[in-house]
Short mmCIF file of C-alpha atoms in Angstrom, two decimals:
data_model
loop_
_atom_site.label_atom_id
_atom_site.label_comp_id
_atom_site.label_asym_id
_atom_site.label_seq_id
_atom_site.Cartn_x
_atom_site.Cartn_y
_atom_site.Cartn_z
CA MET A 864 16.13 10.40 -1.67
CA ASN A 865 13.57 12.45 -3.78
CA ARG A 866 10.57 13.81 -2.23
CA ARG A 867 6.80 14.73 -3.07
CA GLN A 868 3.88 16.26 -1.74
CA LEU A 869 1.41 14.09 -0.34
CA GLY A 870 -1.81 15.84 -1.15
CA THR A 871 -2.95 18.58 0.83
CA THR A 872 -1.88 17.11 3.91
CA GLY A 873 1.39 19.39 3.97
CA TYR A 874 3.78 16.52 4.35
CA ASP A 875 6.75 16.50 1.82
CA VAL A 876 7.58 12.65 1.92
CA THR A 877 10.24 10.55 0.17
CA ASP A 878 8.81 8.95 -3.03
CA VAL A 879 9.89 5.77 -1.57
CA GLY A 880 8.52 4.80 1.86
CA LEU A 881 8.24 1.44 3.83
CA GLY A 882 5.19 -0.78 4.10
CA THR A 883 4.81 -2.96 7.21
CA TRP A 884 2.43 -5.58 6.46
CA ASN A 885 5.50 -7.88 6.28
CA ILE A 886 6.55 -7.08 9.76
CA GLY A 887 2.99 -7.58 11.12
CA GLY A 888 1.83 -10.81 9.95
CA ASP A 889 0.30 -12.86 6.92
CA TRP A 890 3.78 -13.25 5.36
CA GLY A 891 5.37 -15.92 7.89
CA ASP A 892 6.95 -15.25 11.32
CA VAL A 893 8.73 -12.33 12.06
CA SER A 894 10.05 -11.47 15.28
CA ALA A 895 10.12 -8.30 17.20
CA ALA A 896 13.86 -7.85 16.55
CA GLU A 897 13.53 -8.34 12.90
CA GLY A 898 10.76 -6.03 12.85
CA ARG A 899 12.57 -3.39 14.39
CA GLU A 900 15.80 -3.76 12.30
CA THR A 901 13.77 -3.33 9.13
CA ILE A 902 12.52 -0.27 10.12
CA ARG A 903 16.11 0.77 11.41
CA THR A 904 17.34 -0.17 7.82
CA ALA A 905 14.58 2.00 6.12
CA LEU A 906 15.43 5.10 8.13
CA ASP A 907 19.06 4.66 7.48
CA ALA A 908 18.76 4.61 3.77
CA GLY A 909 16.53 8.24 3.95
CA VAL A 910 13.05 6.56 4.04
CA ASP A 911 10.69 9.04 5.93
CA PHE A 912 7.42 7.66 5.22
CA ILE A 913 6.19 4.37 7.03
CA ASP A 914 2.71 2.69 6.50
CA THR A 915 0.99 0.38 9.10
CA ALA A 916 -2.27 -0.72 10.09
CA ASP A 917 -3.95 -1.77 13.46
CA VAL A 918 -4.31 -5.32 12.03
CA TYR A 919 -0.74 -5.85 11.00
CA GLY A 920 -0.06 -8.43 13.74
CA ASP A 921 -3.31 -7.06 16.12
CA GLY A 922 -0.84 -3.87 16.79
CA PHE A 923 2.67 -5.79 16.45
CA SER A 924 3.74 -3.39 13.61
CA GLU A 925 2.64 -0.04 15.21
CA GLN A 926 4.36 -1.12 18.54
CA ARG A 927 7.65 -1.96 16.53
CA ILE A 928 7.38 1.47 14.72
CA ALA A 929 6.82 3.28 17.90
CA ASP A 930 10.10 1.35 19.37
CA VAL A 931 12.33 2.52 16.80
CA LEU A 932 11.38 6.08 16.34
CA ASP A 933 11.50 6.30 20.36
CA GLU A 934 15.06 4.53 20.10
CA ARG A 935 16.03 7.22 17.20
CA GLU A 936 14.26 10.13 18.85
CA ALA A 937 13.14 10.54 14.97
CA ARG A 938 9.27 11.40 15.93
CA ASP A 939 9.68 15.01 13.81
CA GLU A 940 11.46 13.50 11.08
CA VAL A 941 9.26 10.41 9.97
CA THR A 942 5.65 10.51 8.91
CA VAL A 943 3.57 7.48 10.16
CA ALA A 944 0.17 6.49 8.32
CA THR A 945 -2.06 3.88 9.86
CA LYS A 946 -5.35 2.30 9.03
CA ALA A 947 -8.44 1.19 10.79
CA GLY A 948 -11.32 -0.86 10.20
CA ARG A 949 -10.40 -4.27 9.34
CA ARG A 950 -10.61 -4.97 13.17
CA LEU A 951 -14.58 -4.93 13.03
CA ASP A 952 -16.03 -8.08 13.27
CA PRO A 953 -18.28 -8.45 11.25
CA HIS A 954 -16.44 -6.40 8.85
CA THR A 955 -19.48 -4.51 7.37
CA ALA A 956 -20.18 -1.07 6.17
CA GLU A 957 -22.64 0.18 8.79
CA ARG A 958 -19.85 -0.67 11.39
CA TYR A 959 -17.63 2.15 9.98
CA ASN A 960 -19.17 4.28 12.48
CA TYR A 961 -17.74 7.14 14.83
CA ASP A 962 -17.94 4.89 17.87
CA ASN A 963 -15.90 2.00 16.64
CA LEU A 964 -13.76 3.99 14.44
CA SER A 965 -12.64 6.31 17.83
CA GLU A 966 -12.27 3.19 19.83
CA HIS A 967 -9.50 2.02 17.13
CA VAL A 968 -7.97 5.08 16.85
CA ASP A 969 -7.52 5.45 20.70
CA ARG A 970 -5.69 1.98 20.50
CA SER A 971 -3.47 3.03 17.75
CA ARG A 972 -2.64 6.34 19.47
CA ASP A 973 -1.62 4.12 22.35
CA TYR A 974 0.58 1.64 20.43
CA LEU A 975 2.46 4.43 18.59
CA GLY A 976 3.04 6.29 21.63
CA VAL A 977 1.38 9.62 20.29
CA ASP A 978 -1.47 12.16 21.03
CA THR A 979 -2.59 12.75 17.49
CA LEU A 980 -2.17 10.21 14.42
CA GLU A 981 -0.59 11.98 11.44
CA LEU A 982 -2.38 10.14 8.68
CA LEU A 983 -5.36 7.71 9.46
CA GLN A 984 -6.84 5.64 6.52
CA LEU A 985 -9.85 3.59 6.63
CA HIS A 986 -8.61 0.02 5.52
CA CYS A 987 -10.23 -1.22 2.49
CA PRO A 988 -14.05 -0.98 3.92
CA PRO A 989 -16.67 -2.68 2.00
CA THR A 990 -18.06 -0.59 -0.96
CA ASP A 991 -21.58 0.47 0.50
CA ALA A 992 -19.28 2.00 3.12
CA TYR A 993 -18.34 4.79 0.40
CA TYR A 994 -21.91 5.66 0.06
CA GLN A 995 -22.30 6.61 3.76
CA PRO A 996 -21.66 10.24 4.36
CA GLU A 997 -21.77 9.32 8.23
CA THR A 998 -18.58 7.28 7.55
CA PHE A 999 -16.75 10.18 6.47
CA ASP A 1000 -18.55 12.66 8.79
CA ALA A 1001 -16.86 10.35 11.52
CA LEU A 1002 -13.26 11.05 10.12
CA ALA A 1003 -13.79 14.64 9.91
CA ARG A 1004 -15.25 14.68 13.58
CA LEU A 1005 -11.71 12.81 14.67
CA LYS A 1006 -10.00 15.52 12.97
CA ASP A 1007 -11.69 18.14 14.82
CA GLU A 1008 -10.99 16.36 17.98
CA GLY A 1009 -7.60 16.56 17.64
CA LYS A 1010 -7.31 12.77 17.34
CA VAL A 1011 -6.01 12.74 13.87
CA ASP A 1012 -4.39 15.26 11.67
CA HIS A 1013 -4.95 13.88 8.38
CA CYS A 1014 -7.69 11.34 6.89
CA GLY A 1015 -7.47 9.00 3.81
CA VAL A 1016 -8.53 5.74 2.58
CA SER A 1017 -7.05 2.40 1.42
CA VAL A 1018 -9.19 1.08 -1.45
CA GLU A 1019 -9.44 -2.26 -3.28
CA ARG A 1020 -10.98 -0.92 -6.46
CA VAL A 1021 -10.62 2.09 -8.68
CA GLU A 1022 -14.21 2.90 -8.22
CA GLU A 1023 -13.88 3.07 -4.55
CA GLY A 1024 -11.07 5.67 -4.77
CA LEU A 1025 -13.06 7.93 -7.12
CA LYS A 1026 -16.07 7.90 -4.72
CA ALA A 1027 -13.79 8.42 -1.74
CA ILE A 1028 -12.13 11.61 -3.08
CA GLU A 1029 -15.66 13.16 -3.35
CA TYR A 1030 -15.45 13.61 0.38
CA PRO A 1031 -13.54 16.70 1.79
CA ALA A 1032 -12.07 14.70 4.58
CA VAL A 1033 -10.27 12.51 2.09
CA GLU A 1034 -6.72 13.96 1.39
CA THR A 1035 -5.02 10.57 0.39
CA VAL A 1036 -5.78 7.47 -1.46
CA GLN A 1037 -3.93 3.98 -1.20
CA ILE A 1038 -4.45 1.99 -3.84
CA ILE A 1039 -2.61 -1.24 -5.56
CA PHE A 1040 -1.00 -0.22 -8.81
CA ASN A 1041 1.99 -2.19 -10.35
CA MET A 1042 2.68 -3.57 -13.73
CA PHE A 1043 0.13 -6.29 -13.33
CA ARG A 1044 -2.65 -3.65 -11.96
CA GLN A 1045 -2.35 -0.56 -14.62
CA ARG A 1046 -6.04 0.50 -14.35
CA PRO A 1047 -5.15 3.43 -11.78
CA ALA A 1048 -3.31 5.18 -14.30
CA GLU A 1049 -6.38 5.82 -16.31
CA LEU A 1050 -9.01 8.16 -15.00
CA PHE A 1051 -8.01 7.50 -11.20
CA PHE A 1052 -4.89 9.32 -11.30
CA GLU A 1053 -5.98 12.06 -13.43
CA GLU A 1054 -8.88 13.02 -10.99
CA ALA A 1055 -6.50 12.55 -8.13
CA LYS A 1056 -4.27 14.92 -9.51
CA ARG A 1057 -6.82 17.53 -10.29
CA ARG A 1058 -8.26 17.30 -6.68
CA ASP A 1059 -4.58 17.20 -5.30
CA VAL A 1060 -5.25 13.94 -3.64
CA GLY A 1061 -2.12 12.14 -2.43
CA VAL A 1062 -1.65 8.78 -4.07
CA ILE A 1063 -0.06 5.89 -1.85
CA VAL A 1064 0.82 2.91 -3.91
CA ARG A 1065 0.51 -0.46 -2.12
CA VAL A 1066 1.28 -3.98 -3.27
CA PRO A 1067 3.86 -2.55 -5.71
CA LEU A 1068 5.54 -5.90 -6.34
CA ALA A 1069 2.50 -8.09 -6.72
CA SER A 1070 3.32 -9.91 -3.57
CA GLY A 1071 6.76 -10.70 -4.84
CA LEU A 1072 5.98 -11.69 -8.35
CA LEU A 1073 7.64 -8.49 -9.40
CA THR A 1074 10.80 -9.24 -7.96
CA GLY A 1075 11.52 -12.08 -10.12
CA LYS A 1076 12.94 -14.18 -7.41
CA LEU A 1077 9.63 -16.54 -6.98
CA SER A 1078 9.12 -19.77 -8.91
CA ARG A 1079 6.31 -21.89 -9.48
CA ASP A 1080 7.72 -24.08 -7.17
CA THR A 1081 8.11 -21.81 -4.29
CA GLU A 1082 6.38 -22.75 -1.17
CA PHE A 1083 5.14 -20.31 1.41
CA PRO A 1084 4.71 -20.77 5.10
CA GLU A 1085 1.01 -21.90 6.20
CA ASN A 1086 0.60 -18.48 7.61
CA ASP A 1087 1.72 -16.45 4.60
CA HIS A 1088 -1.52 -15.00 2.50
CA ARG A 1089 0.18 -16.30 -0.64
CA ASN A 1090 -0.49 -19.74 0.84
CA PHE A 1091 -3.92 -19.18 2.38
CA ASN A 1092 -5.47 -16.23 0.02
CA ILE A 1093 -4.95 -17.43 -3.40
CA GLU A 1094 -8.28 -17.57 -4.46
CA GLY A 1095 -9.56 -14.77 -1.78
CA GLU A 1096 -10.38 -17.02 0.83
CA ALA A 1097 -9.32 -14.75 3.53
CA PHE A 1098 -9.44 -11.31 2.24
CA ASP A 1099 -9.77 -9.63 -1.42
CA ARG A 1100 -8.14 -11.70 -3.89
CA GLY A 1101 -6.63 -8.70 -5.33
CA GLY A 1102 -4.30 -8.23 -2.77
CA THR A 1103 -2.53 -11.58 -3.23
CA PHE A 1104 -0.37 -11.65 -6.42
CA ALA A 1105 -2.49 -8.68 -7.70
CA GLY A 1106 -5.32 -10.92 -8.52
CA LEU A 1107 -3.45 -12.59 -11.13
CA PRO A 1108 -3.70 -16.36 -11.69
CA VAL A 1109 -0.37 -17.42 -10.57
CA ASP A 1110 0.55 -19.40 -13.66
CA ALA A 1111 -0.04 -16.14 -15.76
CA GLY A 1112 1.87 -14.01 -13.43
CA PHE A 1113 4.98 -16.20 -14.08
CA ASP A 1114 4.44 -16.13 -17.87
CA ALA A 1115 4.45 -12.49 -18.04
CA VAL A 1116 7.25 -12.35 -15.48
CA GLU A 1117 9.37 -14.20 -17.91
CA GLU A 1118 8.53 -11.68 -20.82
CA LEU A 1119 9.35 -8.99 -18.50
CA ARG A 1120 13.07 -10.04 -17.61
CA GLN A 1121 14.31 -9.31 -21.04
CA HIS A 1122 13.33 -5.77 -20.55
CA VAL A 1123 15.06 -5.05 -17.22
CA PRO A 1124 17.78 -2.25 -17.37
CA GLY A 1125 21.14 -3.46 -16.80
CA ARG A 1126 21.48 -1.12 -13.83
CA MET A 1127 18.50 -2.52 -12.10
CA THR A 1128 16.75 -5.70 -10.48
CA MET A 1129 13.51 -6.60 -11.80
CA ALA A 1130 12.21 -5.48 -8.29
CA GLN A 1131 13.77 -2.01 -8.85
CA MET A 1132 12.24 -1.80 -12.68
CA ALA A 1133 8.88 -2.21 -11.19
CA LEU A 1134 9.21 0.48 -8.31
CA ARG A 1135 10.64 2.75 -10.99
CA TRP A 1136 7.80 2.08 -13.50
CA ILE A 1137 5.46 3.11 -10.35
CA LEU A 1138 7.28 6.45 -9.83
CA ASP A 1139 7.59 7.51 -13.56
CA HIS A 1140 3.83 8.42 -13.07
CA ASP A 1141 3.63 11.89 -11.48
CA ALA A 1142 0.42 11.41 -9.86
CA VAL A 1143 1.86 8.84 -7.27
CA SER A 1144 3.15 10.45 -3.94
CA THR A 1145 4.90 7.76 -2.55
CA VAL A 1146 5.23 3.95 -2.90
CA ILE A 1147 5.38 1.57 -0.04
CA PRO A 1148 7.02 -1.75 -0.84
CA GLY A 1149 7.63 -4.10 2.25
CA SER A 1150 10.34 -6.47 3.11
CA THR A 1151 12.30 -7.91 5.93
CA SER A 1152 15.38 -8.13 4.18
CA SER A 1153 17.70 -5.18 4.84
CA ALA A 1154 19.45 -5.66 1.46
CA HIS A 1155 15.97 -5.46 -0.26
CA VAL A 1156 15.17 -2.37 1.71
CA ARG A 1157 18.02 -0.43 0.55
CA ALA A 1158 17.60 -1.89 -2.66
CA ASN A 1159 14.11 -0.34 -2.89
CA ALA A 1160 15.13 3.03 -1.45
CA ALA A 1161 17.73 3.39 -4.16
CA VAL A 1162 15.21 3.47 -6.68
CA SER A 1163 14.27 7.02 -5.52
CA GLU A 1164 17.55 8.55 -7.35
CA MET A 1165 17.42 6.12 -10.56
CA ASP A 1166 16.80 7.38 -13.73
CA PRO A 1167 13.11 6.87 -15.07
CA LEU A 1168 12.57 4.10 -17.47
CA SER A 1169 12.73 4.56 -21.25
CA ASN A 1170 9.77 4.79 -23.42
CA GLN A 1171 10.67 1.44 -24.94
CA VAL A 1172 10.41 -0.31 -21.54
CA HIS A 1173 7.10 1.38 -20.78
CA GLY A 1174 5.86 0.23 -23.93
CA ALA A 1175 7.04 -3.33 -23.38
CA VAL A 1176 5.42 -3.35 -20.27
CA ARG A 1177 2.06 -2.18 -21.48
CA ASP A 1178 2.14 -4.93 -24.33
CA ILE A 1179 2.91 -7.64 -21.83
CA TYR A 1180 0.03 -6.32 -19.35
CA GLU A 1181 -2.25 -6.41 -22.43
CA GLU A 1182 -1.25 -10.12 -23.35
CA TYR A 1183 -0.90 -11.77 -20.08
CA VAL A 1184 -2.71 -9.79 -17.69
CA PHE A 1185 -5.46 -7.48 -18.72
CA ASP A 1186 -8.19 -10.12 -19.13
CA ASP A 1187 -8.18 -11.37 -15.86
CA VAL A 1188 -7.54 -8.18 -13.83
CA HIS A 1189 -8.20 -4.81 -15.52
CA HIS A 1190 -11.87 -4.51 -15.18
CA ARG A 1191 -12.11 -6.30 -11.89
CA TRP A 1192 -10.31 -3.64 -9.73
#
């Protein structure tokens, strides 16, 4: 697999990683055995960057990662990034302080079985948190104490990413970027590249829309966010189907089908489209299907998409997506 530098962290990671939200929750029931097998499959395919969070199954995802890394004796071969903050209740900006974050970090260190977290990311804090220097001072203190090696943020909006990278403690930004969420490719990518900030792309397949496997009749389990968060009832609406109204999303997918290169699936085209942007350090698709995990990893060595395909994707975005999504996130 191809590799890219993750900003100033010094980590050289595979450009396709593994996201483990699917393993931890909000995507239906996943057993511990299924979670471990997903991680094993990714490692076997060559993936060496895994992203998780303390709220994914309330630590379930972190623990399964630790299980497999210990089983494989692969601690030195894999970079693990986790996130903290979403466990705060209430989830308010002022609670993103040293005491709370330190407590969350200690639990993640325990669950992941490490003394020091390789990359700690704030987990989509409220916008006001980005205007609290003490929040980012807390990250620097955690680093000075040796509890974390590197720090970053996972953001909901482009503006939050632009504000976050003003702080020296922030070395990476995790952001939603896909064929239905193209705004980051404008100013944010330019600024991230200029400052040598690592860019981790999440929700690359728009919650499954961009796999081309879903239909308007698809029914999701009761505990799947594609059932209970369509209008943002549980968390930011942009995290489900990239914030796009579902009917418009299916219309756009139908238009995209005719542009999928013969050598690829639609999901692979969607991932390759992301990797064709050189500001991206790594993309973290998640799946509990071993076949999908292997197919995702294979995108790393596929050729870039043609200018014609990129142009068609932009045209479809402007016709079906732009008005509903572009200026919101």
